[in-house]
Short mmCIF file of C-alpha atoms in Angstrom, two decimals:
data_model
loop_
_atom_site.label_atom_id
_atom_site.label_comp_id
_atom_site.label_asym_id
_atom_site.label_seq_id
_atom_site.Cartn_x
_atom_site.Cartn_y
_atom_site.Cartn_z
CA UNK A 1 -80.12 54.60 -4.34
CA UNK A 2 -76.10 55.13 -4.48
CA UNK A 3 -73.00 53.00 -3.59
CA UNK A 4 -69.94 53.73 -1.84
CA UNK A 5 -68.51 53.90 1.13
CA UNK A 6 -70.74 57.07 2.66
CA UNK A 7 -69.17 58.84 5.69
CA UNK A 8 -71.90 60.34 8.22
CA UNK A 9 -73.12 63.38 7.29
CA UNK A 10 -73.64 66.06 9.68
CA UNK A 11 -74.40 70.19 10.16
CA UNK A 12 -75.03 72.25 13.05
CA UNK A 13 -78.63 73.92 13.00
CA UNK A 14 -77.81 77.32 11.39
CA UNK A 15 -75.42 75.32 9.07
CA UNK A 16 -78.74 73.13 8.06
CA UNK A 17 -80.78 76.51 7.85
CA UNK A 18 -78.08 78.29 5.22
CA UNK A 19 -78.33 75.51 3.18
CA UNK A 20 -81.54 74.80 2.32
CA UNK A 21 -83.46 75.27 -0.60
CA UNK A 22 -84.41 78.97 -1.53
CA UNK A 23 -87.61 79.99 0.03
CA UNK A 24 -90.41 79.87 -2.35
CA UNK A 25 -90.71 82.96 -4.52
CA UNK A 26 -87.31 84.30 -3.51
CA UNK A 27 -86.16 85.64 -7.78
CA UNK A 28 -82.18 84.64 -7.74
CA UNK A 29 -79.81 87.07 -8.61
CA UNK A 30 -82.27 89.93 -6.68
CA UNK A 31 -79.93 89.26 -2.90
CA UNK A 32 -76.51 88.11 -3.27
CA UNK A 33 -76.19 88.60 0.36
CA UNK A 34 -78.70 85.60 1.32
CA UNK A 35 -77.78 83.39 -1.97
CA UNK A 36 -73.84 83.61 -1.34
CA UNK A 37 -73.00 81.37 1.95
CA UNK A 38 -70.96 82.88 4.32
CA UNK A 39 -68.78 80.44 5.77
CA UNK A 40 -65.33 82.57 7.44
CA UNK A 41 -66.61 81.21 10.77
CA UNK A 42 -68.18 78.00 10.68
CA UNK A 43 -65.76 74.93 10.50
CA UNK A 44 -66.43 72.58 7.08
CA UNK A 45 -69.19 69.93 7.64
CA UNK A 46 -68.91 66.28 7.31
CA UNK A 47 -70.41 65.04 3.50
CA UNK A 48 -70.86 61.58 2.26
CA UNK A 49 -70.18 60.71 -1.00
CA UNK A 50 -71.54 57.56 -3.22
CA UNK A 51 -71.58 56.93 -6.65
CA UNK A 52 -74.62 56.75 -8.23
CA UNK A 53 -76.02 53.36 -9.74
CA UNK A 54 -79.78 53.88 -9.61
CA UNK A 55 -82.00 56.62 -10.80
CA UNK A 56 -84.70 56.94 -7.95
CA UNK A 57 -87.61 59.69 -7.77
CA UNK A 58 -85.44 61.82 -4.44
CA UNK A 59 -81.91 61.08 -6.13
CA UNK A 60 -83.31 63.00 -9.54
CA UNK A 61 -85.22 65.63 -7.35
CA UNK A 62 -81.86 66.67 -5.48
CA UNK A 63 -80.00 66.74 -8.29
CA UNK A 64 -82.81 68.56 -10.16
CA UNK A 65 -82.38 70.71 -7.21
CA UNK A 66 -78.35 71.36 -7.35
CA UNK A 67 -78.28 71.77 -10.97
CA UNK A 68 -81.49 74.29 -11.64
CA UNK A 69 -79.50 76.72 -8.77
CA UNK A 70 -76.37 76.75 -10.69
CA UNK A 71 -77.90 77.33 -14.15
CA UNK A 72 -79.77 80.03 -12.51
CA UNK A 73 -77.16 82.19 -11.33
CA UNK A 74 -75.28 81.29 -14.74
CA UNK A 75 -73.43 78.71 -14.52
CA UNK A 76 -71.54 77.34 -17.25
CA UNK A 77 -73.01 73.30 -16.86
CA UNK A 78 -74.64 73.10 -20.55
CA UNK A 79 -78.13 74.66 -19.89
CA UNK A 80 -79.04 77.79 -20.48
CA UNK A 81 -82.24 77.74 -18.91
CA UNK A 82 -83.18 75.29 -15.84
CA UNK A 83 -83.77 71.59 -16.71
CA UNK A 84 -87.14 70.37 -15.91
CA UNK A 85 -87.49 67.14 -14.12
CA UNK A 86 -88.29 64.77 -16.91
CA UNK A 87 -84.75 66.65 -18.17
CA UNK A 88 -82.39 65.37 -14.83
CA UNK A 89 -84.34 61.92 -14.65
CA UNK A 90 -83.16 61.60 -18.84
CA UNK A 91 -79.84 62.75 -18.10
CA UNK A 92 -79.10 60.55 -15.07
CA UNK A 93 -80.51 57.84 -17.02
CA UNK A 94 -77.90 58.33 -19.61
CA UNK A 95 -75.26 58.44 -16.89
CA UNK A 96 -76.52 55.24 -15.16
CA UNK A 97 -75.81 53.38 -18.68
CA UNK A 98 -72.85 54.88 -18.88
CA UNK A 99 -71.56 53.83 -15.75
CA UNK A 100 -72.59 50.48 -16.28
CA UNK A 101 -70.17 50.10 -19.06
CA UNK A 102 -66.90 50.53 -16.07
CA UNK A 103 -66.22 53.42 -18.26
CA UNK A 104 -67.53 56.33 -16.05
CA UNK A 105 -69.00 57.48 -13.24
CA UNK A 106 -71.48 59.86 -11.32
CA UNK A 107 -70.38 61.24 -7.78
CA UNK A 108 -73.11 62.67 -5.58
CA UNK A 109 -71.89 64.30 -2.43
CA UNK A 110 -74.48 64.61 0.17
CA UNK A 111 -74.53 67.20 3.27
CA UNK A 112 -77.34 66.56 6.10
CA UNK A 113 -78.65 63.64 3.75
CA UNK A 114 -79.12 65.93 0.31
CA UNK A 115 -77.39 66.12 -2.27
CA UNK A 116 -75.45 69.44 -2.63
CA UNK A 117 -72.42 68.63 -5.40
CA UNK A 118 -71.86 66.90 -8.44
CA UNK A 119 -69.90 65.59 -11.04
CA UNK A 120 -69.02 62.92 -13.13
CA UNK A 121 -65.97 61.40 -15.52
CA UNK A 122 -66.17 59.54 -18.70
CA UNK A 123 -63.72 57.66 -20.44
CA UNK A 124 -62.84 57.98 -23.88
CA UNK A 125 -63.86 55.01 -26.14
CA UNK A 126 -61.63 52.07 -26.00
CA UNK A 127 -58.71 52.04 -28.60
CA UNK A 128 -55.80 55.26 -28.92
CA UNK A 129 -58.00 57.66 -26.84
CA UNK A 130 -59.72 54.87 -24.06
CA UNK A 131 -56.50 55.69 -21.37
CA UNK A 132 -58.25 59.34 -21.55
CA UNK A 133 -60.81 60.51 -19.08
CA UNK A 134 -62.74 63.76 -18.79
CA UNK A 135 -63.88 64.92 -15.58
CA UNK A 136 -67.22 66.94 -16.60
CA UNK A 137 -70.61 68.63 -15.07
CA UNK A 138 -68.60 69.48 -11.51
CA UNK A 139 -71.13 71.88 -9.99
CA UNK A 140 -71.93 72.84 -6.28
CA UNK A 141 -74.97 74.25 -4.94
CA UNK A 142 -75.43 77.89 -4.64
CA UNK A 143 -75.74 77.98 -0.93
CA UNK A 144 -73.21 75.21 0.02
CA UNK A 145 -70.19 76.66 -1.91
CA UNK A 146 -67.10 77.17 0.66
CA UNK A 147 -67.81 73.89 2.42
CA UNK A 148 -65.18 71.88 0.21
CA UNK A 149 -67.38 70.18 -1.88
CA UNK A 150 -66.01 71.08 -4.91
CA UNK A 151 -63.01 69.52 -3.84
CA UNK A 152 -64.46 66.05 -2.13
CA UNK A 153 -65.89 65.73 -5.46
CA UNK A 154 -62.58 66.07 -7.40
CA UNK A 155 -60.72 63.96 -5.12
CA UNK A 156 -63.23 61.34 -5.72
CA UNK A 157 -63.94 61.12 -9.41
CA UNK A 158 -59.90 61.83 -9.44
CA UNK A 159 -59.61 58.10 -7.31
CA UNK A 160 -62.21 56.34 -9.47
CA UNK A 161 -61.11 57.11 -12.76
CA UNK A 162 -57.49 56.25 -11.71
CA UNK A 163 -58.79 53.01 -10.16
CA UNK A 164 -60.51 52.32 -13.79
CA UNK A 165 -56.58 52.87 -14.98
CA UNK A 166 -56.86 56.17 -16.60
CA UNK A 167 -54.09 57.36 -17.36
CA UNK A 168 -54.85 61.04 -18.40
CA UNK A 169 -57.48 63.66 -17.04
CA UNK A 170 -59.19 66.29 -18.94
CA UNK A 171 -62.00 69.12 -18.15
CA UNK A 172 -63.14 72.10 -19.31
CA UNK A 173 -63.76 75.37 -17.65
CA UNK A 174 -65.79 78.97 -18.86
CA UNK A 175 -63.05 81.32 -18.99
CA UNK A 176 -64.43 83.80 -16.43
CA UNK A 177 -64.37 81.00 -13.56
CA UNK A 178 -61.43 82.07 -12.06
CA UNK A 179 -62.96 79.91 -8.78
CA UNK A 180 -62.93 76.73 -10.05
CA UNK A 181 -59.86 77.13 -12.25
CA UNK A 182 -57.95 77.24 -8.69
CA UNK A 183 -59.82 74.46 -7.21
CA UNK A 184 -58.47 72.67 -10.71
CA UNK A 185 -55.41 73.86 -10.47
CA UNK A 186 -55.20 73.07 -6.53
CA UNK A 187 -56.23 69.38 -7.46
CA UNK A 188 -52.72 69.34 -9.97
CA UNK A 189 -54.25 70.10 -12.99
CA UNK A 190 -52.61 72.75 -15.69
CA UNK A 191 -53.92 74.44 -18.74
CA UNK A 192 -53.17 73.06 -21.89
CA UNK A 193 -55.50 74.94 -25.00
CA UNK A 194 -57.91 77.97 -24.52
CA UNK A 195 -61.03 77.64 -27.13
CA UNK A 196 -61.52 81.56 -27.52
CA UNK A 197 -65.48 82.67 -27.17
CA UNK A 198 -66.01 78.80 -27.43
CA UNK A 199 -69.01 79.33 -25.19
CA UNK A 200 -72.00 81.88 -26.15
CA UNK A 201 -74.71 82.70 -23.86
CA UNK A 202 -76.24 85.13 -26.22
CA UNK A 203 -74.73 87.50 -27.66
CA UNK A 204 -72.06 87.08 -24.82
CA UNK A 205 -69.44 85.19 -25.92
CA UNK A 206 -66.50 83.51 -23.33
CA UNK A 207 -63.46 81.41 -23.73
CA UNK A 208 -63.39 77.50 -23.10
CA UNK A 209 -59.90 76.99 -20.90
CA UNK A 210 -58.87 72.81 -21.10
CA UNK A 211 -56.62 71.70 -18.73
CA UNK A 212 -55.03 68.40 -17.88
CA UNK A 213 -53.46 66.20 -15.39
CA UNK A 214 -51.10 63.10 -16.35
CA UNK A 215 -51.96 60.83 -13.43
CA UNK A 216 -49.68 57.99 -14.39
CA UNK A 217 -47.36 56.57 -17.65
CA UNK A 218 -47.05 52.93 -18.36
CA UNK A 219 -43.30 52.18 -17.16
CA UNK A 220 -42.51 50.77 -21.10
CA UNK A 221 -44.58 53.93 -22.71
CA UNK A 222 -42.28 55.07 -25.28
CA UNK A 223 -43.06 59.10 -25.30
CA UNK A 224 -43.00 60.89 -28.74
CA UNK A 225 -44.73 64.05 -28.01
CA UNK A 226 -45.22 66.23 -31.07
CA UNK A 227 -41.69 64.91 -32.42
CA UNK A 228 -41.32 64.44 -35.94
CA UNK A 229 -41.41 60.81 -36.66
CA UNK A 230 -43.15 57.62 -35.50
CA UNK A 231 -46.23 55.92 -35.86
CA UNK A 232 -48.58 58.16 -38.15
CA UNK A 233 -46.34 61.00 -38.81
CA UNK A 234 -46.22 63.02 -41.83
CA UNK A 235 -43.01 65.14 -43.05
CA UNK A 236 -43.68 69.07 -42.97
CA UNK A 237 -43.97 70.27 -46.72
CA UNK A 238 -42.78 73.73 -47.68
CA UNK A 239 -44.69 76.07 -49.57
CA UNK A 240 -42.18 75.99 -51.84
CA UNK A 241 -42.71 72.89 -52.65
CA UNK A 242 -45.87 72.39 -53.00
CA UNK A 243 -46.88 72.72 -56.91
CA UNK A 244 -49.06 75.17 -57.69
CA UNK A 245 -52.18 75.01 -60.25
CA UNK A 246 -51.31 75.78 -63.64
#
């Protein structure tokens, strides 16, 4: 069971066929042809969105669903194998208490009634870093990618943690995802660090690109930046004068 305010979902029939789940048996990674969906001439279907705030038996088999596709074909979403069931129905648990604090979310965007994107935000604990928020676990299902879901997603934890009053967003992104680095960027987002080969997936190693969007400043917020000075500053000391050990 989810909340929000859904809007009707709907595919046309060969829409509803290419999205389905792989056929039973079918190895991934063997056909890119029928895994990648091919969507140049079919218009974007309508997807509802809701935010979870139960954990029922088809909510954790969809999502089960979505994320054991992604990790499959590689995905950087903090598996390196595919979750098992018991794994999702844990994790979504953790998310449910989590959301039940007002301090994040879980977005589950539906197409045809099943879930086929995800993602959630978190704020940072309350005191210096609470006005914080990282957008994390954004992942769309192999077979619905090109519909836009990536982006309804975005737009929506983007709303909901600015309705909670963030007042800064954060995410990470595996270097080599040029894809969803532009959806990021699209959504007004700009690097800030890269964490180099801060991901390994054996003995492959990839950067870790951060990136940020200020979504709003308090209109008395007194901005320092990295300026010397202020509130738990510290005065650069020179080699030279630092004594040295005698």
């Amino acid at each position: 069971m989810t909340t929000g305010a859904p809007a009707p979902a709907a595919l046309p029939d060969d829409r509803r066929r290419l999205t389905g789940d792989r056929p039973p048996g079918e190895a991934a990674g063997r056909d890119t042809s029928r895994r990648m969906l091919d969507t140049a001439a079919v218009s974007n279907p309508m997807s509802e969105l809701r935010f979870l705030d139960r954990v029922d038996d088809q909510t954790v088999h969809e999502v089960h669903r979505v994320v054991s596709a992604v990790v499959e074909l590689g995905g950087a979403v903090g598996w390196l194998s595919p979750p098992s069931r018991a794994d999702i129905q844990r994790w979504l648990g953790e998310w449910q208490t989590a959301t039940a604090t007002g301090r994040a979310g879980f977005a589950l965007c539906r197409v045809d009634g099943q879930v086929e994107a995800l993602g959630g935000w978190r704020a940072g604990p309350p005191g210096p870093m609470g006005h914080v928020v990282d957008l994390t676990k954004i992942m769309v299902h192999p077979r619905a990618r090109g519909l836009g879901l990536g982006r309804t997603v975005m737009d929506a934890l983007i709303g909901r943690a600015g309705g909670c009053g963030a007042e800064l967003l954060t995410l990470g992104v595996r270097g080599n995802n040029h894809g969803a680095q532009a959806l990021y960027e699209a959504c007004g987002f700009t690097v800030w660090g890269v964490l180099p080969n801060g991901v390994a997936v054996g003995d492959h190693r990839f950067d870790v690109i951060r990136m940020y969007r200020q979504l709003r400043l308090p209109a008395d917020a007194v901005i320092h930046g990295s300026s010397d000075g202020g509130i738990g500053g510290s005065a650069l000391r020179l080699a030279s004068a630092v004594p040295t050990a005698r």
